[in-house]
Every structure is written in structure tokens, then in C-alpha cells.
mmCIF file of C-alpha atoms in Angstrom:
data_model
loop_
_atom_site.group_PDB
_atom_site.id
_atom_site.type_symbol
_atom_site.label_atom_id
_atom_site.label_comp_id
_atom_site.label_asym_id
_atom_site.label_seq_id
_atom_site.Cartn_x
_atom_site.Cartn_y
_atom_site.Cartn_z
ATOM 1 C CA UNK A 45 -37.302 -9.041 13.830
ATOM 2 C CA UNK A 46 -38.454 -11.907 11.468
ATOM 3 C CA UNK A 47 -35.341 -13.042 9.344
ATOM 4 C CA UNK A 48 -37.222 -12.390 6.185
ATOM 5 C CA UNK A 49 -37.930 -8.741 7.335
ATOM 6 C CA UNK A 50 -36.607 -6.722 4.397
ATOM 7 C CA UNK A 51 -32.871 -4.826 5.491
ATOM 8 C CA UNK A 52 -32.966 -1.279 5.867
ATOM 9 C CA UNK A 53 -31.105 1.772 7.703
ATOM 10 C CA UNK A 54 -31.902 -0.250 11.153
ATOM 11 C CA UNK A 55 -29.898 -3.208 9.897
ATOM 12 C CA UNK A 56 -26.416 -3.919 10.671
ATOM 13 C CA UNK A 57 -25.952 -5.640 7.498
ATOM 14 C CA UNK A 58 -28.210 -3.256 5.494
ATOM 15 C CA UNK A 59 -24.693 -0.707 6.956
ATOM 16 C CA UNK A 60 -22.193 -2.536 6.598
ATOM 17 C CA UNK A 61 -22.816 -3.332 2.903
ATOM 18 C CA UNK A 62 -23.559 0.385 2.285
ATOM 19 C CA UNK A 63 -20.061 1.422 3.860
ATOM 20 C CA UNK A 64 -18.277 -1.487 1.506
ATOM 21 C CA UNK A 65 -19.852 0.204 -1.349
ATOM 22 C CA UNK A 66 -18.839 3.138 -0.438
ATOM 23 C CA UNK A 67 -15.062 2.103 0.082
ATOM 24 C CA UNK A 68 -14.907 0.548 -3.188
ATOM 25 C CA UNK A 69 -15.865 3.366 -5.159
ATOM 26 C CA UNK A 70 -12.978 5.094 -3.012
ATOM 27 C CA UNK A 71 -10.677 2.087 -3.882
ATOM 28 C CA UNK A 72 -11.778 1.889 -7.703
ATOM 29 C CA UNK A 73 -10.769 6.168 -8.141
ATOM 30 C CA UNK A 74 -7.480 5.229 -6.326
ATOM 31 C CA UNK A 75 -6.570 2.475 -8.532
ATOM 32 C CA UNK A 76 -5.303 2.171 -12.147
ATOM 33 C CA UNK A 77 -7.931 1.382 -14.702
ATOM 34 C CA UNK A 78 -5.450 -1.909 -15.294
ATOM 35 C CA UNK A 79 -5.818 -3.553 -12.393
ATOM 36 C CA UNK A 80 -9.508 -2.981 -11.258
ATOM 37 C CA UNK A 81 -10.502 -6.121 -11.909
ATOM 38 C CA UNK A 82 -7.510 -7.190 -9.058
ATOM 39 C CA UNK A 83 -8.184 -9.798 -6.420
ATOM 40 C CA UNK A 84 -6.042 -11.001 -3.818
ATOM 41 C CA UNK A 85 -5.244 -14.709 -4.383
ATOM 42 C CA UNK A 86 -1.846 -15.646 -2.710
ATOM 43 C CA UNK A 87 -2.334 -16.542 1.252
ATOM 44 C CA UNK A 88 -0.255 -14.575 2.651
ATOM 45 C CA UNK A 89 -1.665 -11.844 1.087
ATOM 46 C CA UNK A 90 -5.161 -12.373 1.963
ATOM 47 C CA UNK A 91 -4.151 -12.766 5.289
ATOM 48 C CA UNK A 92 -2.153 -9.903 5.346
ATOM 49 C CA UNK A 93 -5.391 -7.890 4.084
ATOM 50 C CA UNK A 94 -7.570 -9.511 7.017
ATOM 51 C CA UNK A 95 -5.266 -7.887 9.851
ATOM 52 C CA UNK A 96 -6.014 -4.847 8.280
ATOM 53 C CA UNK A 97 -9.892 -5.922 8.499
ATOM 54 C CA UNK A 98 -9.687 -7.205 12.130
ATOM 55 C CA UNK A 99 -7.264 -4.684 13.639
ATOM 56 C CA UNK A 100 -5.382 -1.685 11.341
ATOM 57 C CA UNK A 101 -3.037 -0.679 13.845
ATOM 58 C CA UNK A 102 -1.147 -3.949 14.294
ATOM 59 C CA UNK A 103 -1.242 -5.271 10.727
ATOM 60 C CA UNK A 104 1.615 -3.262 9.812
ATOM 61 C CA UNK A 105 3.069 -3.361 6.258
ATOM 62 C CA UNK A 106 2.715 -5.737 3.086
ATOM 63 C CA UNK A 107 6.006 -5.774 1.056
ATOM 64 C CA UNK A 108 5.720 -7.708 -2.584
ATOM 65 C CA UNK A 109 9.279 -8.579 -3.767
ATOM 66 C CA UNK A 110 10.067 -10.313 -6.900
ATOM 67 C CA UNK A 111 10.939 -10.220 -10.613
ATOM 68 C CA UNK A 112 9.210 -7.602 -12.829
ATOM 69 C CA UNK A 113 5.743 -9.311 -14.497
ATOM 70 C CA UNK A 114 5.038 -11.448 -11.620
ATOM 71 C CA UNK A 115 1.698 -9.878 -10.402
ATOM 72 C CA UNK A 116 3.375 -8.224 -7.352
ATOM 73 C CA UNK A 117 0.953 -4.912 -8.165
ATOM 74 C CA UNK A 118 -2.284 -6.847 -8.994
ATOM 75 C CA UNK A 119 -1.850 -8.373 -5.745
ATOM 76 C CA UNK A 120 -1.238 -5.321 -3.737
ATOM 77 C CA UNK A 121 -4.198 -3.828 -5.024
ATOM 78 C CA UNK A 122 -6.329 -7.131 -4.899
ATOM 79 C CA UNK A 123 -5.113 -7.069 -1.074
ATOM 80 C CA UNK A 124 -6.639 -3.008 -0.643
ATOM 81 C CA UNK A 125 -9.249 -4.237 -2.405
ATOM 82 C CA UNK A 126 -10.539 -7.353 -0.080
ATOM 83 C CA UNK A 127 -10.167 -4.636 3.185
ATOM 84 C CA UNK A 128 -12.759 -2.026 1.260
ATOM 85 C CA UNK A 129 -15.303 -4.830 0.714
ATOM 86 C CA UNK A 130 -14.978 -5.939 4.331
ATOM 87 C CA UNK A 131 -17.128 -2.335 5.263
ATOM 88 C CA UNK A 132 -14.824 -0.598 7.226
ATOM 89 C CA UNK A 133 -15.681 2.424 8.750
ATOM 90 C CA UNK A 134 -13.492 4.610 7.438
ATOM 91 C CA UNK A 135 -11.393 4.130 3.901
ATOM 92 C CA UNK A 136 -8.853 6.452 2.467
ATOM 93 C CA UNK A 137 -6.337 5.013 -0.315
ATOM 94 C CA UNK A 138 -3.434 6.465 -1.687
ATOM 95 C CA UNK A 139 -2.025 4.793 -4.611
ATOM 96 C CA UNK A 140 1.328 5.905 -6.072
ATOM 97 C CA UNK A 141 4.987 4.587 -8.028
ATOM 98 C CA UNK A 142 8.098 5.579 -6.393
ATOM 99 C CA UNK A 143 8.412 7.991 -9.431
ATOM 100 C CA UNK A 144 6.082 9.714 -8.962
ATOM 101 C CA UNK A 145 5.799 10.037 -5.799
ATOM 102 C CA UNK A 146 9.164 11.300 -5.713
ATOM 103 C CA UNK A 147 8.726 13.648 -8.566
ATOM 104 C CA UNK A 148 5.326 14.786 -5.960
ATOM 105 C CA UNK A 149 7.831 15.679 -3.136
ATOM 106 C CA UNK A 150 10.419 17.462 -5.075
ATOM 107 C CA UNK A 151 11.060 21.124 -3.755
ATOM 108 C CA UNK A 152 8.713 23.314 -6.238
ATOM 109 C CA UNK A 153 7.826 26.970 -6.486
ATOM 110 C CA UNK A 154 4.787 26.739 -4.952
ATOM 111 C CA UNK A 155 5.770 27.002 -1.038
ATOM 112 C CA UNK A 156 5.222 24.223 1.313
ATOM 113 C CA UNK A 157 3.528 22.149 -1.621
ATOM 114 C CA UNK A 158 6.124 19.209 -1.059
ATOM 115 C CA UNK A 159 5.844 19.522 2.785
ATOM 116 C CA UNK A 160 1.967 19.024 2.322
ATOM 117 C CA UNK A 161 1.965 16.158 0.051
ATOM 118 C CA UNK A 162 4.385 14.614 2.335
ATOM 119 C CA UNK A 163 2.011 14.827 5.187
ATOM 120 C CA UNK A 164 -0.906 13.634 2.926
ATOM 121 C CA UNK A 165 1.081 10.521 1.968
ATOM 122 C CA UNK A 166 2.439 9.869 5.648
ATOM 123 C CA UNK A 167 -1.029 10.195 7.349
ATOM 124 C CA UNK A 168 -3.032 8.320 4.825
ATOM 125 C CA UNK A 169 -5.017 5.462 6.469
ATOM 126 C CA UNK A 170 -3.945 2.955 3.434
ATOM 127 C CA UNK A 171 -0.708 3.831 1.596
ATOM 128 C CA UNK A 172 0.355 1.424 -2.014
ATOM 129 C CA UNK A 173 3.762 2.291 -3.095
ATOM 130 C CA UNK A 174 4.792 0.705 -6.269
ATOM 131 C CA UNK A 175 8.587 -0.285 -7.364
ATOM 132 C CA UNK A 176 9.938 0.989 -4.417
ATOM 133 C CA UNK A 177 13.525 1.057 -4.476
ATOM 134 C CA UNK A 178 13.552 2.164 -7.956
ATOM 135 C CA UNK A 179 14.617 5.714 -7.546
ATOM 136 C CA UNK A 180 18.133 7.288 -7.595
ATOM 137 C CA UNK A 181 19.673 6.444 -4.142
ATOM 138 C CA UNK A 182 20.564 10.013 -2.754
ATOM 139 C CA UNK A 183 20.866 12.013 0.783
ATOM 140 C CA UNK A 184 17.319 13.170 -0.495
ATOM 141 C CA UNK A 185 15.631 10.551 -0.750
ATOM 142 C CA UNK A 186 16.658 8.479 1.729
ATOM 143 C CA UNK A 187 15.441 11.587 4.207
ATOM 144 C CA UNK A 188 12.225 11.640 2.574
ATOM 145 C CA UNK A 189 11.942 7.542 2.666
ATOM 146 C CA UNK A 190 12.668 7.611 6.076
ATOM 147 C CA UNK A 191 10.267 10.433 6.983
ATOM 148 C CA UNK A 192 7.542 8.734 5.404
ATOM 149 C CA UNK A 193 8.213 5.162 6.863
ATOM 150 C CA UNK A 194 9.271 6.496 10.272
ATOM 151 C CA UNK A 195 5.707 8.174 10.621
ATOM 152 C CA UNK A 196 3.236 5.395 9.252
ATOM 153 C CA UNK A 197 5.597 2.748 11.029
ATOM 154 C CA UNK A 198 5.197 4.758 14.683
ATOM 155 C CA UNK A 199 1.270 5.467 13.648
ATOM 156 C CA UNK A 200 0.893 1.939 13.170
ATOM 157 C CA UNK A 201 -0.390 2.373 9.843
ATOM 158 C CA UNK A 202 -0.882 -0.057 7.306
ATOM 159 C CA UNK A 203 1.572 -0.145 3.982
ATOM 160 C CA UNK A 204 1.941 -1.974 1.104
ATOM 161 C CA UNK A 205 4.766 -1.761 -0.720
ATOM 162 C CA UNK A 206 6.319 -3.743 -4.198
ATOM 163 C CA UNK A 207 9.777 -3.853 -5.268
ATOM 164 C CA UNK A 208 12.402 -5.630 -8.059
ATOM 165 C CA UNK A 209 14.795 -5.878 -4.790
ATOM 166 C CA UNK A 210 14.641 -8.569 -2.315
ATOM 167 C CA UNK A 211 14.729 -7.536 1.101
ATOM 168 C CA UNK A 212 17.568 -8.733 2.035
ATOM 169 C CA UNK A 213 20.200 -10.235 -0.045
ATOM 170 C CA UNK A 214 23.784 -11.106 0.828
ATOM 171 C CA UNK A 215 25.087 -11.516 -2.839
ATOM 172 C CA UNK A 216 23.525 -8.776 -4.415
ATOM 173 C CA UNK A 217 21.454 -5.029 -3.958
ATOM 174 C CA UNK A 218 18.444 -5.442 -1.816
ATOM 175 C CA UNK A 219 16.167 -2.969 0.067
ATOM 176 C CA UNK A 220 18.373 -2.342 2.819
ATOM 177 C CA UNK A 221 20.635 -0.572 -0.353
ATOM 178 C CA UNK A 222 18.466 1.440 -1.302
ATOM 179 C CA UNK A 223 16.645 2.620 2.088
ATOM 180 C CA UNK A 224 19.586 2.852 4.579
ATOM 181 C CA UNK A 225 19.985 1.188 8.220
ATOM 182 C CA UNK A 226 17.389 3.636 9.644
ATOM 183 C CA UNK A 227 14.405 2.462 7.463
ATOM 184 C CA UNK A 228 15.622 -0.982 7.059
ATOM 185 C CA UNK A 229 15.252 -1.772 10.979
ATOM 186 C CA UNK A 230 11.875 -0.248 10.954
ATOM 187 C CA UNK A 231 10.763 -2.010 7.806
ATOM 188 C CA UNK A 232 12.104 -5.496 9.888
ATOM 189 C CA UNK A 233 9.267 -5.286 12.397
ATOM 190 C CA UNK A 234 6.870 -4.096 10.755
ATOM 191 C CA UNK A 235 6.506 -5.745 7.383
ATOM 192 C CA UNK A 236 5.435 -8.793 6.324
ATOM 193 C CA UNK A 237 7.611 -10.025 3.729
ATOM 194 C CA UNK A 238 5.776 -11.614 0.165
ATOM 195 C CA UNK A 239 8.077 -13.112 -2.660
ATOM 196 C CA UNK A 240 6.525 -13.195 -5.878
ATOM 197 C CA UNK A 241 7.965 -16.059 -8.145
ATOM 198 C CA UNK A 242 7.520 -17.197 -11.773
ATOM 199 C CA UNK A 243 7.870 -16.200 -15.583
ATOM 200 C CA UNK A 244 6.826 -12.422 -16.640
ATOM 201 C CA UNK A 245 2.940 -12.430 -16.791
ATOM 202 C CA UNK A 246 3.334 -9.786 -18.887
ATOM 203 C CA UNK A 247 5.150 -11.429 -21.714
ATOM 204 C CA UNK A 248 2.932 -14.246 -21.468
ATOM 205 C CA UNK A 249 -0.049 -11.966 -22.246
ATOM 206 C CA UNK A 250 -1.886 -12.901 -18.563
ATOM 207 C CA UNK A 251 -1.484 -9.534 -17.153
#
């Protein structure tokens, strides 16, 4: 085909630019008005967000640790973000607080309503969790934590995850706190681990 033969359904780019539209209409109704103008910036990150491209199943997870107002969210969604303009195939995007989502999986009068939106958040092919760690340590949570991890970490599916609490620290809380042993030595292997540094964006009017 001459190379200034116009792109159409017979094109491999002509496809793969139609499925990274599609995916980032997907990602735009999963993400917060606030941060749809996100884009990945830090290395580690971006890197992070090409395993997903190249291989899902063995980029594991993206945790984004650090100080409140240091961009830890805008980069987790600038990360989902650079995988739906890649053109995957397939792109499904849960985005979520720990609040919430807790508040999602409490026991309710409707039956088997938490059980359902447990399995919709475990299965999910892209999960963002947002101040993780935040919520009231109890036997609860720490079940439902570990159900969720446990699954996406032995379905090798890809998480990103920011918290206040470093993940590990000897003179203070950290994750491992919060979590428990159980998700902790799952969370070891399979996350890579991004500290977010600096003064509070926020107060200084830049996010």
C-alpha cells in the first residue's frame, strides 16, 4: 500500500488510534473532573505505566507514598492515563478513595450488594485507590484489604495505589500498620514503590 494511502478500517494504525480513543473516554468518566488534565511526568512512573502497556500481568502494582499536596494522585491518574492512549485492547478503570470504597463494601440491606462490589473492584483490569491507609484499622477492614489485594496480586493485575504512610518505616506508622503481615508480604513483591517529595502543591496554588 502506498504510504500516503489514506488510513482506514484495514489499517493497523487507523485501529489502534480508534481503540486509544476509545480508552480515554473510558479513562476521562473514571476520573475526577480535577485531574483530567493529569500526565505522568516522574520516571518511575512512566515506566511503571509502560509495563502495563507491554505486558499487564507482570507489571504488578504502582504505590505513591508521600506528604499530602505532593501530586501523588495527579500522577496515578497521569500513569492510567499514558496506558489508555497506548490502544490497548481492552480498558476498564476503576477509580476510588479508601473512603469510599470502604463506605461501598459496608454490609447494607440490600443482600449481597457488598459481596458484588467487592468482586467488581477485585476483578477490575485497572484498579486506583486513593489515600490508602487512611481508614480506621479494624478486623474488618483488614479482611476486606486483604481480600482485595490477595485476588488482584494472584491475578496479576495491575494496581495503583497512594498513601500519607511510607511503606515501611522503622520510627513511625507505615503501611505494614495499617494492612497487616498478610497484605504487607504480598504488597513486597508486587509493588513498585514511588516517594513523592516536596512542599504542598496545593498550598502553593499548582494543583
Amino acid at each position: 500500500m502506498p504510504s500516503d494511502a489514506p488510513e482506514g478500517p484495514g489499517d493497523a494504525h487507523w485501529h489502534r488510534r480508534a481503540r486509544a480513543e476509545a480508552a480515554l473516554k473510558r479513562w476521562e468518566t473514571a476520573t475526577p473532573p480535577r485531574f483530567r488534565r493529569a500526565e505522568a511526568t516522574v520516571p518511575a512512573v512512566t515506566a511503571w505505566a509502560d509495563r502495563v502497556i507491554e505486558d499487564p500481568s507482570t507489571a504488578g502494582a504502582l504505590l505513591l507514598t508521600g506528604p499530602t499536596g505532593t501530586g501523588k494522585t495527579h500522577q496515578a491518574y497521569g500513569a492510567l492515563k499514558r496506558v489508555a492512549a497506548s490502544g490497548p485492547a481492552t480498558y476498564e478503570l476503576i477509580g476510588t478513595n479508601s473512603a469510599d470504597m470502604y463506605g461501598s463494601l459496608r454490609p447494607s440491606e440490600v443482600v449481597g450488594s457488598s459481596e458484588r462490589q467487592l468482586d467488581r473492584l477485585s476483578s477490575v483490569r485497572l484498579l486506583l485507590v486513593d489515600d490508602f491507609g487512611t481508614a480506621k484499622t479494624s478486623e474488618w477492614v483488614e479482611e476486606i484489604t486483604y481480600r482485595l489485594i490477595n485476588y488482584r496480586y494472584n491475578h496479576c493485575l495491575p494496581t495503583v495505589l497512594t498513601s500519607n504512610l511510607p511503606a515501611r518505616d522503622d520510627n513511625g506508622p507505615d503501611l505494614t500498620d495499617f494492612v497487616g503481615d498478610r497484605i504487607a508480604s504480598r504488597l513486597a513483591q508486587m509493588v513498585t514503590v514511588v516517594p513523592m517529595v516536596g512542599e504542598d502543591l496545593r498550598r502553593a496554588g499548582v494543583a
